[in-house]
């Protein structure tokens, strides 16, 4: 401010100074909230005491076959056709917290965790079921943390992934009778013959399946994704059975129960009426 004599005086405003202080406090509070959210969104791995002790000693899980099921039908397929309690042990889980998954907030473990199972007779065979939502910013850390626990030498990865047939792009007319069906995508290190035809362009694999496939490609791990396109919403016995050929080449380490009991199926099939998202 200038006076009549040309003298310049400094201007002090208490209101402006107080506003700056409030903004600084708000910025600090926002930063604190962001840090807390980042910590909360960290993927946490919880292993059994035996596995934890081995990992702390610097050892990695000896794993020859790792089967990852992403989605309710893929996970239910393993529960119905593979994971008999007499042959498998639950050895760990990956907890995630995000806008759709609330690990540690009273939500059931099936909805908030990814459960790892190990074969009792073949400890090098590991299965993981993922039915919770994993946010985009959590995909890399989930993949990194899980594969950091596994030995990569002679490791083979099989991913079973659910997808809606509405997301399948084709120039030909697709009738409801053709669904469900499998499509495959694999890394260059995968030398076996997939059990179904490859995923056609411009179709893509997304989410956790894509993150795992990308990780395996970078680290030269043999991996294949079998994506099942279904027109039924929710767990469905027909869609589950579509995954059977995907595990046919894993040998005696994973044996399918080809005739599961009705009681077992009822535990996982929630719908009795066919719900189609196609308009025929």
CSV table of C-alpha atoms in Angstrom, one decimal:
chain,number,residue,atom,x,y,z
A,1,UNK,CA,0.0,0.0,0.0
A,2,UNK,CA,1.4,3.5,-0.9
A,3,UNK,CA,0.8,6.6,1.2
A,4,UNK,CA,0.3,10.2,0.0
A,5,UNK,CA,4.1,10.8,0.4
A,6,UNK,CA,5.0,7.7,-1.7
A,7,UNK,CA,5.9,5.6,1.3
A,8,UNK,CA,5.2,1.9,0.8
A,9,UNK,CA,3.7,0.1,3.8
A,10,UNK,CA,3.3,-3.7,4.2
A,11,UNK,CA,-0.3,-4.9,4.4
A,12,UNK,CA,-1.2,-7.5,7.0
A,13,UNK,CA,-4.5,-9.4,6.8
A,14,UNK,CA,-5.4,-11.6,9.7
A,15,UNK,CA,-8.2,-13.2,7.7
A,16,UNK,CA,-5.8,-14.2,4.9
A,17,UNK,CA,-3.3,-15.6,7.4
A,18,UNK,CA,-5.9,-17.6,9.1
A,19,UNK,CA,-7.2,-19.0,5.8
A,20,UNK,CA,-3.6,-20.1,4.9
A,21,UNK,CA,-3.3,-21.9,8.2
A,22,UNK,CA,-6.6,-23.7,7.7
A,23,UNK,CA,-5.6,-24.8,4.2
A,24,UNK,CA,-2.3,-26.1,5.6
A,25,UNK,CA,-4.2,-28.1,8.3
A,26,UNK,CA,-6.6,-29.5,5.6
A,27,UNK,CA,-3.7,-30.5,3.4
A,28,UNK,CA,-2.0,-32.3,6.3
A,29,UNK,CA,-5.3,-34.0,7.1
A,30,UNK,CA,-5.8,-35.0,3.5
A,31,UNK,CA,-2.3,-36.4,3.3
A,32,UNK,CA,-2.8,-38.4,6.5
A,33,UNK,CA,-6.0,-39.8,5.1
A,34,UNK,CA,-4.3,-40.8,1.9
A,35,UNK,CA,-1.5,-42.5,3.8
A,36,UNK,CA,-4.0,-44.5,5.9
A,37,UNK,CA,-5.9,-45.5,2.7
A,38,UNK,CA,-2.7,-46.6,1.0
A,39,UNK,CA,-1.8,-48.7,4.0
A,40,UNK,CA,-5.3,-50.2,4.2
A,41,UNK,CA,-5.2,-51.1,0.5
A,42,UNK,CA,-2.0,-53.1,0.8
A,43,UNK,CA,-2.4,-56.7,0.0
A,44,UNK,CA,-1.7,-58.9,3.0
A,45,UNK,CA,-0.6,-62.5,2.8
A,46,UNK,CA,-1.3,-64.8,5.7
A,47,UNK,CA,0.3,-68.2,5.6
A,48,UNK,CA,0.1,-71.2,7.9
A,49,UNK,CA,2.8,-71.5,10.6
A,50,UNK,CA,4.7,-74.1,8.7
A,51,UNK,CA,4.8,-72.1,5.5
A,52,UNK,CA,5.5,-68.8,7.3
A,53,UNK,CA,8.5,-70.4,9.1
A,54,UNK,CA,9.9,-71.7,5.8
A,55,UNK,CA,9.5,-68.3,4.1
A,56,UNK,CA,11.2,-66.5,7.1
A,57,UNK,CA,14.1,-68.9,6.7
A,58,UNK,CA,14.6,-67.6,3.1
A,59,UNK,CA,13.0,-70.5,1.4
A,60,UNK,CA,10.3,-70.3,-1.2
A,61,UNK,CA,7.4,-72.6,-1.8
A,62,UNK,CA,8.4,-75.5,-3.9
A,63,UNK,CA,5.7,-75.3,-6.6
A,64,UNK,CA,5.5,-77.2,-9.9
A,65,UNK,CA,1.9,-76.5,-10.7
A,66,UNK,CA,0.0,-73.4,-9.6
A,67,UNK,CA,-3.7,-73.3,-10.5
A,68,UNK,CA,-5.5,-69.9,-10.0
A,69,UNK,CA,-9.2,-69.7,-10.3
A,70,UNK,CA,-10.6,-66.1,-10.8
A,71,UNK,CA,-14.4,-65.8,-10.4
A,72,UNK,CA,-17.3,-67.7,-8.7
A,73,UNK,CA,-17.7,-70.3,-11.4
A,74,UNK,CA,-14.0,-71.0,-11.7
A,75,UNK,CA,-13.6,-71.2,-7.9
A,76,UNK,CA,-16.7,-73.3,-7.5
A,77,UNK,CA,-15.4,-75.7,-10.2
A,78,UNK,CA,-12.3,-76.4,-8.1
A,79,UNK,CA,-14.4,-76.8,-4.9
A,80,UNK,CA,-16.8,-79.3,-6.5
A,81,UNK,CA,-14.5,-81.3,-8.8
A,82,UNK,CA,-11.0,-81.0,-7.2
A,83,UNK,CA,-10.8,-79.8,-3.6
A,84,UNK,CA,-11.8,-82.8,-1.5
A,85,UNK,CA,-10.9,-82.2,2.2
A,86,UNK,CA,-9.1,-85.6,2.4
A,87,UNK,CA,-6.5,-84.5,-0.2
A,88,UNK,CA,-6.0,-80.8,0.3
A,89,UNK,CA,-5.0,-78.4,3.1
A,90,UNK,CA,-5.7,-74.7,3.3
A,91,UNK,CA,-2.2,-73.1,3.8
A,92,UNK,CA,-2.8,-69.4,3.4
A,93,UNK,CA,-4.9,-66.5,2.2
A,94,UNK,CA,-4.4,-63.1,0.6
A,95,UNK,CA,-6.5,-60.3,2.1
A,96,UNK,CA,-7.6,-57.3,0.1
A,97,UNK,CA,-9.4,-54.2,1.2
A,98,UNK,CA,-11.0,-51.8,-1.4
A,99,UNK,CA,-14.3,-50.2,-2.4
A,100,UNK,CA,-15.9,-53.7,-3.0
A,101,UNK,CA,-14.0,-56.0,-0.7
A,102,UNK,CA,-13.8,-55.4,3.0
A,103,UNK,CA,-11.2,-57.8,4.5
A,104,UNK,CA,-11.2,-57.6,8.3
A,105,UNK,CA,-14.5,-55.7,8.6
A,106,UNK,CA,-16.9,-58.5,9.3
A,107,UNK,CA,-17.2,-59.6,5.7
A,108,UNK,CA,-17.1,-63.4,5.2
A,109,UNK,CA,-13.7,-64.9,4.3
A,110,UNK,CA,-15.1,-66.1,0.9
A,111,UNK,CA,-15.9,-62.5,-0.1
A,112,UNK,CA,-12.8,-60.8,1.2
A,113,UNK,CA,-9.9,-63.3,0.8
A,114,UNK,CA,-8.1,-65.4,-1.8
A,115,UNK,CA,-7.6,-68.9,-0.3
A,116,UNK,CA,-4.5,-71.1,-1.1
A,117,UNK,CA,-4.7,-74.9,-0.9
A,118,UNK,CA,-1.8,-77.4,-1.1
A,119,UNK,CA,-2.1,-81.0,-2.1
A,120,UNK,CA,-1.3,-83.4,0.8
A,121,UNK,CA,0.3,-86.1,-1.3
A,122,UNK,CA,1.9,-83.6,-3.9
A,123,UNK,CA,3.0,-80.6,-1.9
A,124,UNK,CA,4.3,-78.9,-5.0
A,125,UNK,CA,0.8,-78.4,-6.3
A,126,UNK,CA,-0.9,-75.2,-5.2
A,127,UNK,CA,-4.4,-73.9,-5.8
A,128,UNK,CA,-5.7,-70.4,-5.2
A,129,UNK,CA,-9.4,-69.4,-5.4
A,130,UNK,CA,-10.3,-65.8,-5.9
A,131,UNK,CA,-13.9,-64.7,-5.5
A,132,UNK,CA,-13.3,-61.2,-4.2
A,133,UNK,CA,-12.8,-58.0,-6.1
A,134,UNK,CA,-9.2,-56.9,-6.6
A,135,UNK,CA,-8.9,-53.2,-7.6
A,136,UNK,CA,-6.8,-52.1,-10.4
A,137,UNK,CA,-4.2,-50.5,-8.2
A,138,UNK,CA,-3.9,-53.8,-6.2
A,139,UNK,CA,-3.4,-56.2,-9.2
A,140,UNK,CA,0.4,-55.6,-9.5
A,141,UNK,CA,1.1,-55.9,-5.8
A,142,UNK,CA,-1.1,-59.1,-5.4
A,143,UNK,CA,0.8,-60.7,-8.3
A,144,UNK,CA,4.2,-59.6,-7.1
A,145,UNK,CA,3.7,-60.7,-3.5
A,146,UNK,CA,2.3,-64.1,-4.3
A,147,UNK,CA,4.9,-65.0,-6.9
A,148,UNK,CA,7.7,-63.8,-4.7
A,149,UNK,CA,6.7,-66.7,-2.4
A,150,UNK,CA,7.0,-69.3,-5.2
A,151,UNK,CA,10.0,-70.8,-6.8
A,152,UNK,CA,10.0,-70.0,-10.5
A,153,UNK,CA,12.1,-72.9,-11.7
A,154,UNK,CA,10.0,-75.5,-13.6
A,155,UNK,CA,6.8,-73.6,-12.5
A,156,UNK,CA,3.7,-74.1,-14.6
A,157,UNK,CA,0.7,-71.7,-14.1
A,158,UNK,CA,-2.9,-72.4,-15.1
A,159,UNK,CA,-5.5,-69.7,-14.7
A,160,UNK,CA,-9.2,-70.3,-14.9
A,161,UNK,CA,-11.1,-67.1,-15.5
A,162,UNK,CA,-14.8,-66.2,-15.6
A,163,UNK,CA,-16.1,-63.8,-18.2
A,164,UNK,CA,-19.5,-62.8,-19.6
A,165,UNK,CA,-20.3,-63.8,-23.1
A,166,UNK,CA,-21.6,-60.2,-23.6
A,167,UNK,CA,-18.0,-59.2,-23.5
A,168,UNK,CA,-17.0,-61.6,-26.3
A,169,UNK,CA,-16.4,-59.8,-29.6
A,170,UNK,CA,-17.0,-61.7,-32.8
A,171,UNK,CA,-18.1,-60.9,-36.4
A,172,UNK,CA,-20.3,-64.0,-36.5
A,173,UNK,CA,-23.7,-64.3,-34.9
A,174,UNK,CA,-23.4,-65.9,-31.5
A,175,UNK,CA,-26.4,-67.8,-30.3
A,176,UNK,CA,-27.0,-68.7,-26.6
A,177,UNK,CA,-26.6,-72.4,-27.4
A,178,UNK,CA,-22.9,-71.9,-28.0
A,179,UNK,CA,-22.2,-70.7,-24.5
A,180,UNK,CA,-20.4,-71.5,-22.2
A,181,UNK,CA,-17.2,-72.0,-24.1
A,182,UNK,CA,-13.4,-71.8,-23.5
A,183,UNK,CA,-10.7,-69.6,-25.1
A,184,UNK,CA,-7.0,-69.7,-24.2
A,185,UNK,CA,-4.1,-67.3,-24.1
A,186,UNK,CA,-0.6,-68.3,-23.0
A,187,UNK,CA,3.0,-67.1,-22.6
A,188,UNK,CA,5.8,-67.8,-25.0
A,189,UNK,CA,7.3,-70.2,-22.4
A,190,UNK,CA,4.2,-72.4,-22.5
A,191,UNK,CA,5.1,-75.3,-24.8
A,192,UNK,CA,2.0,-77.6,-24.4
A,193,UNK,CA,-1.0,-77.5,-26.7
A,194,UNK,CA,-3.9,-75.7,-25.1
A,195,UNK,CA,-7.1,-77.7,-24.8
A,196,UNK,CA,-9.2,-75.1,-26.7
A,197,UNK,CA,-8.7,-72.5,-29.5
A,198,UNK,CA,-6.9,-69.3,-28.8
A,199,UNK,CA,-8.6,-66.1,-27.9
A,200,UNK,CA,-9.4,-64.2,-31.0
A,201,UNK,CA,-8.6,-60.5,-31.5
A,202,UNK,CA,-9.8,-58.0,-30.5
A,203,UNK,CA,-10.8,-59.9,-27.4
A,204,UNK,CA,-8.5,-59.4,-24.4
A,205,UNK,CA,-7.9,-60.8,-20.9
A,206,UNK,CA,-8.3,-58.3,-18.1
A,207,UNK,CA,-8.0,-58.0,-14.3
A,208,UNK,CA,-6.0,-60.4,-12.2
A,209,UNK,CA,-5.8,-63.0,-15.0
A,210,UNK,CA,-4.1,-60.4,-17.2
A,211,UNK,CA,-1.8,-59.3,-14.4
A,212,UNK,CA,-0.6,-62.9,-13.7
A,213,UNK,CA,-0.2,-63.6,-17.4
A,214,UNK,CA,1.9,-60.5,-17.9
A,215,UNK,CA,4.0,-61.3,-14.8
A,216,UNK,CA,4.7,-64.8,-16.2
A,217,UNK,CA,5.5,-63.5,-19.6
A,218,UNK,CA,8.1,-61.0,-18.2
A,219,UNK,CA,9.7,-63.7,-15.9
A,220,UNK,CA,9.5,-66.5,-18.6
A,221,UNK,CA,7.2,-68.7,-16.7
A,222,UNK,CA,5.0,-71.2,-18.6
A,223,UNK,CA,1.4,-70.0,-18.1
A,224,UNK,CA,-1.9,-70.4,-19.8
A,225,UNK,CA,-5.2,-68.6,-19.2
A,226,UNK,CA,-8.5,-70.4,-19.9
A,227,UNK,CA,-11.3,-67.9,-20.1
A,228,UNK,CA,-14.8,-69.3,-19.9
A,229,UNK,CA,-17.5,-67.2,-21.6
A,230,UNK,CA,-20.9,-67.8,-20.1
A,231,UNK,CA,-24.4,-66.3,-20.6
A,232,UNK,CA,-25.5,-67.3,-17.0
A,233,UNK,CA,-25.1,-64.9,-14.1
A,234,UNK,CA,-23.8,-66.5,-10.9
A,235,UNK,CA,-22.5,-70.0,-10.1
A,236,UNK,CA,-23.8,-72.5,-12.7
A,237,UNK,CA,-23.2,-76.3,-12.9
A,238,UNK,CA,-22.9,-76.2,-16.7
A,239,UNK,CA,-20.4,-73.4,-16.7
A,240,UNK,CA,-18.4,-75.1,-14.0
A,241,UNK,CA,-18.2,-78.3,-16.0
A,242,UNK,CA,-16.8,-76.4,-19.0
A,243,UNK,CA,-13.5,-76.0,-17.1
A,244,UNK,CA,-12.9,-79.8,-16.9
A,245,UNK,CA,-10.6,-80.0,-20.0
A,246,UNK,CA,-8.4,-77.2,-18.7
A,247,UNK,CA,-7.0,-79.5,-16.0
A,248,UNK,CA,-6.8,-82.6,-18.0
A,249,UNK,CA,-3.0,-82.2,-18.8
A,250,UNK,CA,-1.9,-81.7,-15.2
A,251,UNK,CA,-1.5,-85.5,-14.7
A,252,UNK,CA,-2.1,-87.4,-11.5
A,253,UNK,CA,-1.4,-84.5,-9.2
A,254,UNK,CA,-4.9,-83.1,-9.8
A,255,UNK,CA,-7.6,-85.6,-10.2
A,256,UNK,CA,-11.1,-84.6,-11.0
A,257,UNK,CA,-14.2,-86.0,-9.3
A,258,UNK,CA,-16.1,-86.6,-12.5
A,259,UNK,CA,-19.4,-87.4,-10.7
A,260,UNK,CA,-19.8,-85.0,-7.7
A,261,UNK,CA,-22.8,-85.6,-5.5
A,262,UNK,CA,-25.9,-83.5,-5.7
A,263,UNK,CA,-25.4,-82.2,-2.2
A,264,UNK,CA,-21.9,-80.9,-3.1
A,265,UNK,CA,-23.3,-79.1,-6.1
A,266,UNK,CA,-26.1,-77.5,-4.1
A,267,UNK,CA,-23.6,-75.8,-1.9
A,268,UNK,CA,-22.2,-73.8,-4.7
A,269,UNK,CA,-25.0,-73.4,-7.3
A,270,UNK,CA,-27.2,-70.6,-6.0
A,271,UNK,CA,-29.6,-70.3,-8.9
A,272,UNK,CA,-32.1,-72.8,-10.1
A,273,UNK,CA,-33.4,-70.8,-13.1
A,274,UNK,CA,-31.3,-69.9,-16.1
A,275,UNK,CA,-30.5,-66.2,-16.2
A,276,UNK,CA,-29.3,-65.1,-19.6
A,277,UNK,CA,-27.9,-61.7,-20.4
A,278,UNK,CA,-28.3,-62.3,-24.1
A,279,UNK,CA,-31.4,-61.1,-26.0
A,280,UNK,CA,-32.2,-63.7,-28.6
